[in-house]
Amino acid sequence: MSKNSTNRLMPLLMAVCVVVGIVVGTFYANHFSGNRLNIINSSGNKLNNLLRIIDDQYVDTVNINDLVEKAMPQILAELDPHSVYISARDGEIANDDLRGSFFGIGIEFTIRQDTIRVQNVIGNGPAERAGVIAGDKIVEVDDSIFVGKKVTNEEAMHRLKGPKDTKVKLGILRYGEKKLHHITITRGEIPTKSVTACYMLDQDCGYIKIRNFGENTYPELLIALAKLSQQSFSNLVIDLRGNTGGYLESAVQIANEFLSRGQLIVYTQGRAFPRQDYRADGRGSYQRLPLVVLVDESSASASEILAGAIQDNDRGTIIGRRSFGKGLVQKPMEFSDHSMIRLTIARYYTPSGRCIQKPYNNGNHYDDDWLTRYQHGEFFSQDSIKHTGPEYHTNNGRIVYGGGGITPDIFIPEDTLGVTSYYKEAAMSGLILQFAFTYTDDNRAKLSALKGVKEMETYLKRQNILEQFVVYADKNGLKRRNLMIQKSQKLLERFVISRIIYNIHSEQSWTEYLNQDDPVIKETLRLFHNEGAFPQKPVAGARGKNVAKAGDGRAIRQINTLIAHA
């Protein structure tokens, strides 16, 4: 039995080797010449012969294409954490957020109890015009039952999205009704927004939240700035917390708005790609505007390019916690079947010359970097930050570090006051989301009639919304713990109310509510009030450490990533 198992595994291992040879050989054959090409070709020919032998003589039928699909991710995983293979089926979805639009029906949805629940309907989109409303359950797609374990975000988006002007037939159950509604929707172009919030924090300070850096992020930012200009803003905060990045070019365009002519924004360099500098052209309209940029441990890639450019040029102040630490540049390369790879081709460097890519081992592993940071106490104390890279200096001579993210100028520790095991379980189990959605469904008409965030907050507190959640959670497996609930009261109530606000209104309303008592925002306003947004030259021999009071936890803001679009 053992011998037979070994014999069956050997061809699979050989097939993986074949795939390695094919991928590497094809890549180099298309991009290089000379002796290296001859070496790759000779190895590729050998492995191609082996592949033909397996296909011709192996005891069982082998689907070579399936082997390739399974092996490709593993091959790229040996390189670094960000070189990835994307199948033809997933390629469209993978690019939607960055393209600025996609073709679909125009809904935000979440999956609860193995069923698609419509979270929001995009105004004047195909779904709204066809009669879909928030709270609807989608149980059929094109006359096929679509409930149960097969209902995942990926599968739902695959079925609901599609080419423009194609049709999809949905079977919908509506709250309070037993009859199944059948609605046919003609797919259309659905915009996706990178700038998710834009409003005035006070009479002087404008606030812009950027979710990612896509094709349309820069024009969206210009529109947001124009809107704030109409309200006579004189200070600006750009919130990049939770922004995992996107296109380098978008980050460069945005940095250009705030930097003077000739100032370096970022440069890239790789083994096969010579250094390329990106500099400000001097045409930016906001070169002297007091500026603050907010980052946290989820801010990555293009977020770090923008934050690094502002910090190294002493153009503004960075507030928050140390960013993620992604300093690798990927190039998309598409195959004939529309599958693609994103291959790391270079590193990017901030103006001071630092690469902020954090260490990684075994190809795609960061060795639980977030857990390590947490255990070291980095989220709670600036003194606990472990810098692995050398020191660099900003234009003013301030010390900054490479080798692991952007360390903020003003550190805001994560809040642990009020965090209990009850709160953690309520937040991470999904019970708060489930309760908020159910409560919204049961009271949608009444909640929709309330005007603005403040009015809804006041109403929900009068309804003793926290006690309603505790009762709901107790019935669904989270035992009531009165002392813990009392200690976590503020956090729990804030979380529950924020989710109901999001369900009824928009991401901007959700952001406005969370920002009301956010210590990061309070510190930002304090800095502007003291006219301290522009960093000063350090005092000789001094290594200043700026620490503000505790900031809000990650769970409330990051939970919004559970919402999908179609």
GROMACS .gro file of C-alpha atoms in nm, residues 8-436:
model
  429
    8ARG     CA    1   0.103   0.770  -0.740
    9LEU     CA    2   0.261   1.078  -0.582
   10MET     CA    3   0.572   1.076  -0.797
   11PRO     CA    4   0.402   1.187  -1.122
   12LEU     CA    5   0.233   1.475  -0.939
   13LEU     CA    6   0.563   1.593  -0.802
   14MET     CA    7   0.713   1.560  -1.147
   15ALA     CA    8   0.422   1.760  -1.292
   16VAL     CA    9   0.487   2.045  -1.049
   17CYS     CA   10   0.847   2.052  -1.165
   18VAL     CA   11   0.721   2.064  -1.521
   19VAL     CA   12   0.502   2.363  -1.445
   20VAL     CA   13   0.795   2.545  -1.284
   21GLY     CA   14   0.997   2.494  -1.598
   22ILE     CA   15   0.718   2.605  -1.830
   23VAL     CA   16   0.638   2.924  -1.635
   24VAL     CA   17   0.997   3.031  -1.581
   25GLY     CA   18   1.096   2.936  -1.934
   26THR     CA   19   0.810   3.127  -2.093
   27PHE     CA   20   0.872   3.437  -1.883
   28TYR     CA   21   1.240   3.459  -1.957
   29ALA     CA   22   1.196   3.367  -2.321
   30ASN     CA   23   0.969   3.668  -2.363
   31HIS     CA   24   1.184   3.914  -2.172
   32PHE     CA   25   1.552   3.824  -2.202
   33SER     CA   26   1.813   3.694  -2.445
   34GLY     CA   27   2.165   3.552  -2.442
   35ASN     CA   28   2.314   3.270  -2.236
   36ARG     CA   29   2.046   3.283  -1.966
   37LEU     CA   30   1.778   3.224  -2.229
   38ASN     CA   31   1.962   2.916  -2.360
   39ILE     CA   32   1.978   2.771  -2.010
   40ILE     CA   33   1.608   2.827  -1.950
   41ASN     CA   34   1.518   2.682  -2.290
   42SER     CA   35   1.723   2.368  -2.234
   43SER     CA   36   1.560   2.310  -1.893
   44GLY     CA   37   1.217   2.387  -2.034
   45ASN     CA   38   1.264   2.138  -2.317
   46LYS     CA   39   1.360   1.869  -2.069
   47LEU     CA   40   1.056   1.936  -1.853
   48ASN     CA   41   0.829   1.959  -2.156
   49ASN     CA   42   0.945   1.614  -2.258
   50LEU     CA   43   0.869   1.489  -1.910
   51LEU     CA   44   0.523   1.642  -1.928
   52ARG     CA   45   0.455   1.463  -2.256
   53ILE     CA   46   0.570   1.133  -2.104
   54ILE     CA   47   0.331   1.174  -1.809
   55ASP     CA   48   0.047   1.264  -2.043
   56ASP     CA   49   0.125   0.971  -2.272
   57GLN     CA   50   0.221   0.691  -2.033
   58TYR     CA   51   0.095   0.758  -1.679
   59VAL     CA   52  -0.130   0.482  -1.547
   60ASP     CA   53  -0.429   0.713  -1.494
   61THR     CA   54  -0.558   1.002  -1.699
   62VAL     CA   55  -0.399   1.325  -1.581
   63ASN     CA   56  -0.557   1.665  -1.645
   64ILE     CA   57  -0.245   1.868  -1.712
   65ASN     CA   58  -0.437   2.197  -1.714
   66ASP     CA   59  -0.570   2.130  -1.364
   67LEU     CA   60  -0.219   2.051  -1.244
   68VAL     CA   61  -0.096   2.380  -1.385
   69GLU     CA   62  -0.377   2.577  -1.217
   70LYS     CA   63  -0.304   2.417  -0.881
   71ALA     CA   64   0.071   2.449  -0.909
   72MET     CA   65   0.095   2.810  -1.024
   73PRO     CA   66   0.004   2.969  -0.688
   74GLN     CA   67   0.250   2.742  -0.511
   75ILE     CA   68   0.531   2.836  -0.746
   76LEU     CA   69   0.481   3.209  -0.699
   77ALA     CA   70   0.441   3.164  -0.324
   78GLU     CA   71   0.806   3.063  -0.310
   79LEU     CA   72   0.910   3.413  -0.421
   80ASP     CA   73   0.752   3.671  -0.190
   81PRO     CA   74   0.419   3.745  -0.019
   82HIS     CA   75   0.282   3.955  -0.305
   83SER     CA   76   0.366   3.764  -0.624
   84VAL     CA   77   0.039   3.586  -0.698
   85TYR     CA   78  -0.146   3.388  -0.965
   86ILE     CA   79  -0.504   3.486  -1.048
   87SER     CA   80  -0.721   3.247  -1.245
   88ALA     CA   81  -0.916   3.366  -1.548
   89ARG     CA   82  -1.239   3.338  -1.349
   90ASP     CA   83  -1.110   3.549  -1.060
   91GLY     CA   84  -0.920   3.802  -1.270
   92GLU     CA   85  -1.220   4.025  -1.339
   93ILE     CA   86  -1.322   4.041  -0.974
   94ALA     CA   87  -0.964   4.103  -0.859
   95ASN     CA   88  -0.939   4.421  -1.067
   96ASP     CA   89  -1.287   4.567  -1.008
   97ASP     CA   90  -1.205   4.774  -0.699
   98LEU     CA   91  -0.908   4.940  -0.869
   99ARG     CA   92  -1.070   5.002  -1.208
  100GLY     CA   93  -1.323   5.243  -1.067
  101SER     CA   94  -1.623   5.054  -1.201
  102PHE     CA   95  -1.754   4.710  -1.285
  103PHE     CA   96  -2.048   4.556  -1.467
  104GLY     CA   97  -2.312   4.418  -1.234
  105ILE     CA   98  -2.654   4.479  -1.082
  106GLY     CA   99  -2.563   4.754  -0.833
  107ILE     CA  100  -2.600   4.623  -0.479
  108GLU     CA  101  -2.396   4.591  -0.162
  109PHE     CA  102  -2.456   4.254  -0.002
  110THR     CA  103  -2.353   4.046   0.292
  111ILE     CA  104  -2.401   3.673   0.352
  112ARG     CA  105  -2.592   3.562   0.660
  113GLN     CA  106  -2.709   3.211   0.735
  114ASP     CA  107  -2.590   3.094   0.392
  115THR     CA  108  -2.812   3.348   0.215
  116ILE     CA  109  -2.735   3.670   0.025
  117ARG     CA  110  -2.882   3.972   0.206
  118VAL     CA  111  -2.901   4.303   0.019
  119GLN     CA  112  -2.726   4.557   0.240
  120ASN     CA  113  -2.769   4.865   0.022
  121VAL     CA  114  -2.891   4.938  -0.330
  122ILE     CA  115  -2.687   5.181  -0.540
  123GLY     CA  116  -2.897   5.482  -0.635
  124ASN     CA  117  -3.029   5.481  -0.994
  125GLY     CA  118  -2.851   5.152  -1.060
  126PRO     CA  119  -2.995   4.849  -1.240
  127ALA     CA  120  -3.115   4.680  -0.919
  128GLU     CA  121  -3.294   4.991  -0.792
  129ARG     CA  122  -3.463   5.046  -1.128
  130ALA     CA  123  -3.577   4.683  -1.126
  131GLY     CA  124  -3.731   4.715  -0.781
  132VAL     CA  125  -3.475   4.556  -0.547
  133ILE     CA  126  -3.469   4.713  -0.199
  134ALA     CA  127  -3.236   4.691   0.099
  135GLY     CA  128  -3.318   4.391   0.316
  136ASP     CA  129  -3.416   4.161   0.029
  137LYS     CA  130  -3.289   3.803   0.039
  138ILE     CA  131  -3.164   3.657  -0.289
  139VAL     CA  132  -3.246   3.286  -0.288
  140GLU     CA  133  -3.248   3.209  -0.663
  141VAL     CA  134  -3.020   3.312  -0.948
  142ASP     CA  135  -3.129   3.233  -1.304
  143ASP     CA  136  -3.397   2.987  -1.183
  144SER     CA  137  -3.145   2.791  -0.974
  145ILE     CA  138  -3.166   2.773  -0.595
  146PHE     CA  139  -2.873   2.968  -0.450
  147VAL     CA  140  -2.862   2.910  -0.075
  148GLY     CA  141  -2.648   2.694   0.150
  149LYS     CA  142  -2.276   2.629   0.179
  150LYS     CA  143  -2.211   2.710  -0.187
  151VAL     CA  144  -2.302   3.074  -0.121
  152THR     CA  145  -1.969   3.253  -0.081
  153ASN     CA  146  -1.871   3.610  -0.165
  154GLU     CA  147  -1.669   3.485  -0.461
  155GLU     CA  148  -1.946   3.265  -0.601
  156ALA     CA  149  -2.212   3.532  -0.545
  157MET     CA  150  -2.009   3.796  -0.730
  158HIS     CA  151  -1.938   3.549  -1.011
  159ARG     CA  152  -2.311   3.489  -1.061
  160LEU     CA  153  -2.437   3.844  -1.016
  161LYS     CA  154  -2.170   4.029  -1.210
  162GLY     CA  155  -2.137   3.989  -1.586
  163PRO     CA  156  -2.098   4.168  -1.919
  164LYS     CA  157  -2.287   4.492  -1.976
  165ASP     CA  158  -2.648   4.459  -2.101
  166THR     CA  159  -2.670   4.088  -2.009
  167LYS     CA  160  -2.960   3.981  -1.791
  168VAL     CA  161  -2.982   3.794  -1.462
  169LYS     CA  162  -3.305   3.663  -1.309
  170LEU     CA  163  -3.328   3.676  -0.929
  171GLY     CA  164  -3.566   3.505  -0.691
  172ILE     CA  165  -3.616   3.737  -0.393
  173LEU     CA  166  -3.777   3.693  -0.052
  174ARG     CA  167  -3.886   4.024   0.101
  175TYR     CA  168  -3.916   4.091   0.471
  176GLY     CA  169  -4.265   4.021   0.602
  177GLU     CA  170  -4.376   3.843   0.285
  178LYS     CA  171  -4.392   3.473   0.200
  179LYS     CA  172  -4.428   3.512  -0.175
  180LEU     CA  173  -4.115   3.474  -0.387
  181HIS     CA  174  -4.059   3.773  -0.618
  182HIS     CA  175  -3.889   3.710  -0.953
  183ILE     CA  176  -3.703   4.013  -1.086
  184THR     CA  177  -3.500   4.029  -1.407
  185ILE     CA  178  -3.216   4.283  -1.402
  186THR     CA  179  -3.011   4.409  -1.695
  187ARG     CA  180  -2.651   4.448  -1.581
  188GLY     CA  181  -2.490   4.789  -1.621
  189GLU     CA  182  -2.176   4.980  -1.530
  190ILE     CA  183  -2.148   5.032  -1.155
  191PRO     CA  184  -1.903   5.290  -1.020
  192THR     CA  185  -1.683   5.201  -0.723
  193LYS     CA  186  -1.562   5.484  -0.506
  194SER     CA  187  -1.215   5.519  -0.358
  195VAL     CA  188  -1.302   5.836  -0.167
  196THR     CA  189  -1.567   5.712   0.075
  197ALA     CA  190  -1.608   6.019   0.297
  198CYS     CA  191  -1.560   6.393   0.253
  199TYR     CA  192  -1.688   6.652   0.500
  200MET     CA  193  -1.584   6.927   0.741
  201LEU     CA  194  -1.466   6.815   1.086
  202ASP     CA  195  -1.509   7.172   1.210
  203GLN     CA  196  -1.533   7.516   1.051
  204ASP     CA  197  -1.169   7.501   0.931
  205CYS     CA  198  -1.069   7.137   0.886
  206GLY     CA  199  -1.164   6.925   0.586
  207TYR     CA  200  -1.160   6.547   0.608
  208ILE     CA  201  -1.115   6.298   0.322
  209LYS     CA  202  -1.121   5.919   0.362
  210ILE     CA  203  -0.951   5.717   0.085
  211ARG     CA  204  -1.039   5.346   0.080
  212ASN     CA  205  -0.785   5.239  -0.185
  213PHE     CA  206  -0.584   5.376  -0.477
  214GLY     CA  207  -0.756   5.291  -0.805
  215GLU     CA  208  -0.783   5.436  -1.154
  216ASN     CA  209  -1.025   5.710  -1.046
  217THR     CA  210  -0.887   5.795  -0.702
  218TYR     CA  211  -0.709   6.111  -0.814
  219PRO     CA  212  -1.008   6.270  -0.991
  220GLU     CA  213  -1.227   6.167  -0.696
  221LEU     CA  214  -0.984   6.346  -0.464
  222LEU     CA  215  -0.996   6.662  -0.678
  223ILE     CA  216  -1.377   6.658  -0.661
  224ALA     CA  217  -1.359   6.615  -0.282
  225LEU     CA  218  -1.113   6.904  -0.251
  226ALA     CA  219  -1.338   7.124  -0.464
  227LYS     CA  220  -1.632   7.038  -0.238
  228LEU     CA  221  -1.431   7.131   0.071
  229SER     CA  222  -1.314   7.453  -0.097
  230GLN     CA  223  -1.676   7.560  -0.126
  231GLN     CA  224  -1.687   7.534   0.254
  232SER     CA  225  -1.366   7.740   0.290
  233PHE     CA  226  -1.147   7.473   0.448
  234SER     CA  227  -0.800   7.585   0.557
  235ASN     CA  228  -0.666   7.254   0.700
  236LEU     CA  229  -0.686   6.902   0.559
  237VAL     CA  230  -0.668   6.552   0.701
  238ILE     CA  231  -0.637   6.253   0.465
  239ASP     CA  232  -0.741   5.929   0.636
  240LEU     CA  233  -0.554   5.623   0.503
  241ARG     CA  234  -0.637   5.393   0.794
  242GLY     CA  235  -0.734   5.051   0.661
  243ASN     CA  236  -0.625   5.149   0.307
  244THR     CA  237  -0.440   4.845   0.170
  245GLY     CA  238  -0.305   5.028  -0.137
  246GLY     CA  239  -0.347   4.994  -0.511
  247TYR     CA  240  -0.187   5.176  -0.803
  248LEU     CA  241   0.143   5.353  -0.744
  249GLU     CA  242   0.053   5.612  -1.008
  250SER     CA  243  -0.255   5.723  -0.813
  251ALA     CA  244  -0.050   5.778  -0.497
  252VAL     CA  245   0.205   5.978  -0.700
  253GLN     CA  246  -0.068   6.198  -0.853
  254ILE     CA  247  -0.214   6.276  -0.512
  255ALA     CA  248   0.126   6.351  -0.355
  256ASN     CA  249   0.195   6.587  -0.646
  257GLU     CA  250  -0.096   6.807  -0.535
  258PHE     CA  251   0.083   6.886  -0.209
  259LEU     CA  252   0.455   6.898  -0.298
  260SER     CA  253   0.672   7.164  -0.460
  261ARG     CA  254   0.834   7.137  -0.801
  262GLY     CA  255   1.124   6.891  -0.810
  263GLN     CA  256   1.057   6.726  -0.475
  264LEU     CA  257   1.100   6.350  -0.491
  265ILE     CA  258   0.782   6.152  -0.427
  266VAL     CA  259   0.911   5.795  -0.459
  267TYR     CA  260   1.155   5.593  -0.667
  268THR     CA  261   1.147   5.230  -0.778
  269GLN     CA  262   1.434   4.994  -0.858
  270GLY     CA  263   1.468   4.624  -0.934
  271ARG     CA  264   1.722   4.377  -1.067
  272ALA     CA  265   1.589   4.402  -1.423
  273PHE     CA  266   1.442   4.752  -1.387
  274PRO     CA  267   1.673   5.054  -1.342
  275ARG     CA  268   1.591   5.326  -1.094
  276GLN     CA  269   1.292   5.543  -1.187
  277ASP     CA  270   1.225   5.867  -1.000
  278TYR     CA  271   0.882   6.022  -0.957
  279ARG     CA  272   0.900   6.394  -0.880
  280ALA     CA  273   0.646   6.669  -0.822
  281ASP     CA  274   0.589   6.893  -1.123
  282GLY     CA  275   0.498   7.203  -0.924
  283ARG     CA  276   0.141   7.220  -1.056
  284GLY     CA  277  -0.028   7.110  -0.735
  285SER     CA  278  -0.292   7.345  -0.602
  286TYR     CA  279  -0.237   7.275  -0.231
  287GLN     CA  280   0.138   7.306  -0.181
  288ARG     CA  281   0.111   7.518   0.138
  289LEU     CA  282  -0.208   7.378   0.289
  290PRO     CA  283  -0.157   7.246   0.647
  291LEU     CA  284  -0.183   6.867   0.611
  292VAL     CA  285  -0.217   6.561   0.835
  293VAL     CA  286  -0.217   6.200   0.711
  294LEU     CA  287  -0.364   5.920   0.926
  295VAL     CA  288  -0.222   5.565   0.908
  296ASP     CA  289  -0.250   5.240   1.101
  297GLU     CA  290  -0.124   4.883   1.082
  298SER     CA  291  -0.352   4.813   0.783
  299SER     CA  292  -0.225   5.105   0.572
  300ALA     CA  293  -0.009   4.947   0.302
  301SER     CA  294   0.162   4.986  -0.034
  302ALA     CA  295   0.037   5.300  -0.213
  303SER     CA  296  -0.081   5.435   0.125
  304GLU     CA  297   0.276   5.414   0.245
  305ILE     CA  298   0.405   5.583  -0.071
  306LEU     CA  299   0.184   5.885  -0.002
  307ALA     CA  300   0.257   5.891   0.372
  308GLY     CA  301   0.631   5.845   0.310
  309ALA     CA  302   0.643   6.128   0.056
  310ILE     CA  303   0.467   6.367   0.295
  311GLN     CA  304   0.685   6.264   0.590
  312ASP     CA  305   1.025   6.262   0.420
  313ASN     CA  306   0.963   6.603   0.261
  314ASP     CA  307   0.842   6.743   0.595
  315ARG     CA  308   0.528   6.847   0.414
  316GLY     CA  309   0.282   6.737   0.684
  317THR     CA  310   0.240   6.530   0.998
  318ILE     CA  311   0.171   6.155   1.008
  319ILE     CA  312  -0.055   6.047   1.296
  320GLY     CA  313  -0.159   5.697   1.406
  321ARG     CA  314   0.027   5.368   1.435
  322ARG     CA  315   0.305   5.211   1.230
  323SER     CA  316   0.187   5.111   0.883
  324PHE     CA  317   0.188   4.762   0.734
  325GLY     CA  318   0.528   4.761   0.560
  326LYS     CA  319   0.481   4.670   0.192
  327GLY     CA  320   0.754   4.811  -0.029
  328LEU     CA  321   0.732   4.577  -0.329
  329VAL     CA  322   0.606   4.670  -0.676
  330GLN     CA  323   0.399   4.419  -0.876
  331LYS     CA  324   0.353   4.407  -1.252
  332PRO     CA  325   0.041   4.235  -1.392
  333MET     CA  326   0.106   3.993  -1.679
  334GLU     CA  327  -0.187   3.828  -1.856
  335PHE     CA  328  -0.187   3.487  -2.025
  336SER     CA  329  -0.381   3.401  -2.338
  337ASP     CA  330  -0.665   3.245  -2.135
  338HIS     CA  331  -0.701   3.574  -1.939
  339SER     CA  332  -0.551   3.431  -1.623
  340MET     CA  333  -0.267   3.644  -1.494
  341ILE     CA  334   0.021   3.677  -1.255
  342ARG     CA  335   0.120   3.976  -1.049
  343LEU     CA  336   0.497   3.946  -1.028
  344THR     CA  337   0.715   4.153  -0.797
  345ILE     CA  338   0.961   4.336  -1.023
  346ALA     CA  339   1.103   4.611  -0.801
  347ARG     CA  340   1.109   4.776  -0.461
  348TYR     CA  341   0.995   5.129  -0.400
  349TYR     CA  342   1.187   5.374  -0.185
  350THR     CA  343   1.068   5.688  -0.008
  351PRO     CA  344   1.245   6.020  -0.079
  352SER     CA  345   1.494   5.970   0.206
  353GLY     CA  346   1.604   5.642   0.045
  354ARG     CA  347   1.435   5.398   0.281
  355CYS     CA  348   1.261   5.082   0.170
  356ILE     CA  349   0.984   5.018   0.417
  357GLN     CA  350   0.923   4.654   0.313
  358LYS     CA  351   0.912   4.445   0.629
  359PRO     CA  352   1.106   4.115   0.645
  360TYR     CA  353   0.946   3.797   0.517
  361ASN     CA  354   1.057   3.435   0.518
  362ASN     CA  355   0.983   3.124   0.312
  363GLY     CA  356   0.844   3.315   0.018
  364ASN     CA  357   0.494   3.414   0.124
  365HIS     CA  358   0.517   3.420   0.502
  366TYR     CA  359   0.534   3.725   0.726
  367ASP     CA  360   0.570   3.505   1.034
  368ASP     CA  361   0.254   3.649   1.191
  369ASP     CA  362   0.392   4.001   1.194
  370TRP     CA  363   0.076   4.155   1.339
  371LEU     CA  364   0.075   3.901   1.624
  372THR     CA  365   0.441   3.972   1.690
  373ARG     CA  366   0.375   4.345   1.700
  374TYR     CA  367   0.085   4.290   1.937
  375GLN     CA  368   0.288   4.067   2.170
  376HIS     CA  369   0.570   4.322   2.175
  377GLY     CA  370   0.316   4.584   2.284
  378GLU     CA  371   0.365   4.799   1.975
  379PHE     CA  372  -0.004   4.881   1.941
  380PHE     CA  373  -0.002   5.029   2.290
  381SER     CA  374   0.341   5.191   2.329
  382GLN     CA  375   0.566   5.371   2.082
  383ASP     CA  376   0.867   5.255   2.284
  384SER     CA  377   0.782   4.895   2.187
  385ILE     CA  378   0.820   4.949   1.811
  386LYS     CA  379   1.102   4.726   1.685
  387HIS     CA  380   1.275   4.892   1.389
  388THR     CA  381   1.473   4.645   1.180
  389GLY     CA  382   1.605   4.889   0.920
  390PRO     CA  383   1.868   5.164   0.930
  391GLU     CA  384   1.808   5.529   1.016
  392TYR     CA  385   1.738   5.785   0.746
  393HIS     CA  386   1.670   6.157   0.762
  394THR     CA  387   1.393   6.380   0.630
  395ASN     CA  388   1.465   6.710   0.457
  396ASN     CA  389   1.463   6.881   0.797
  397GLY     CA  390   1.694   6.622   0.948
  398ARG     CA  391   1.432   6.429   1.144
  399ILE     CA  392   1.510   6.059   1.192
  400VAL     CA  393   1.294   5.802   1.012
  401TYR     CA  394   1.341   5.428   0.974
  402GLY     CA  395   1.338   5.172   0.694
  403GLY     CA  396   1.264   4.803   0.709
  404GLY     CA  397   0.905   4.780   0.824
  405GLY     CA  398   0.639   5.042   0.760
  406ILE     CA  399   0.596   5.415   0.817
  407THR     CA  400   0.634   5.511   1.184
  408PRO     CA  401   0.402   5.806   1.255
  409ASP     CA  402   0.525   6.139   1.385
  410ILE     CA  403   0.256   6.129   1.652
  411PHE     CA  404   0.172   5.786   1.790
  412ILE     CA  405  -0.183   5.698   1.898
  413PRO     CA  406  -0.199   5.374   2.096
  414GLU     CA  407  -0.483   5.130   2.048
  415ASP     CA  408  -0.753   5.156   2.311
  416THR     CA  409  -0.773   4.869   2.559
  417LEU     CA  410  -0.991   5.051   2.810
  418GLY     CA  411  -1.327   4.878   2.809
  419VAL     CA  412  -1.212   4.574   2.610
  420THR     CA  413  -1.330   4.250   2.770
  421SER     CA  414  -1.356   3.892   2.652
  422TYR     CA  415  -1.731   3.953   2.608
  423TYR     CA  416  -1.666   4.247   2.376
  424LYS     CA  417  -1.408   4.053   2.176
  425GLU     CA  418  -1.643   3.760   2.123
  426ALA     CA  419  -1.936   3.987   2.035
  427ALA     CA  420  -1.723   4.171   1.780
  428MET     CA  421  -1.537   3.882   1.621
  429SER     CA  422  -1.820   3.626   1.618
  430GLY     CA  423  -2.033   3.839   1.388
  431LEU     CA  424  -2.316   3.866   1.641
  432ILE     CA  425  -2.312   4.246   1.634
  433LEU     CA  426  -2.339   4.246   1.256
  434GLN     CA  427  -2.619   3.991   1.266
  435PHE     CA  428  -2.813   4.182   1.530
  436ALA     CA  429  -2.767   4.514   1.352
   0.00000   0.00000   0.00000
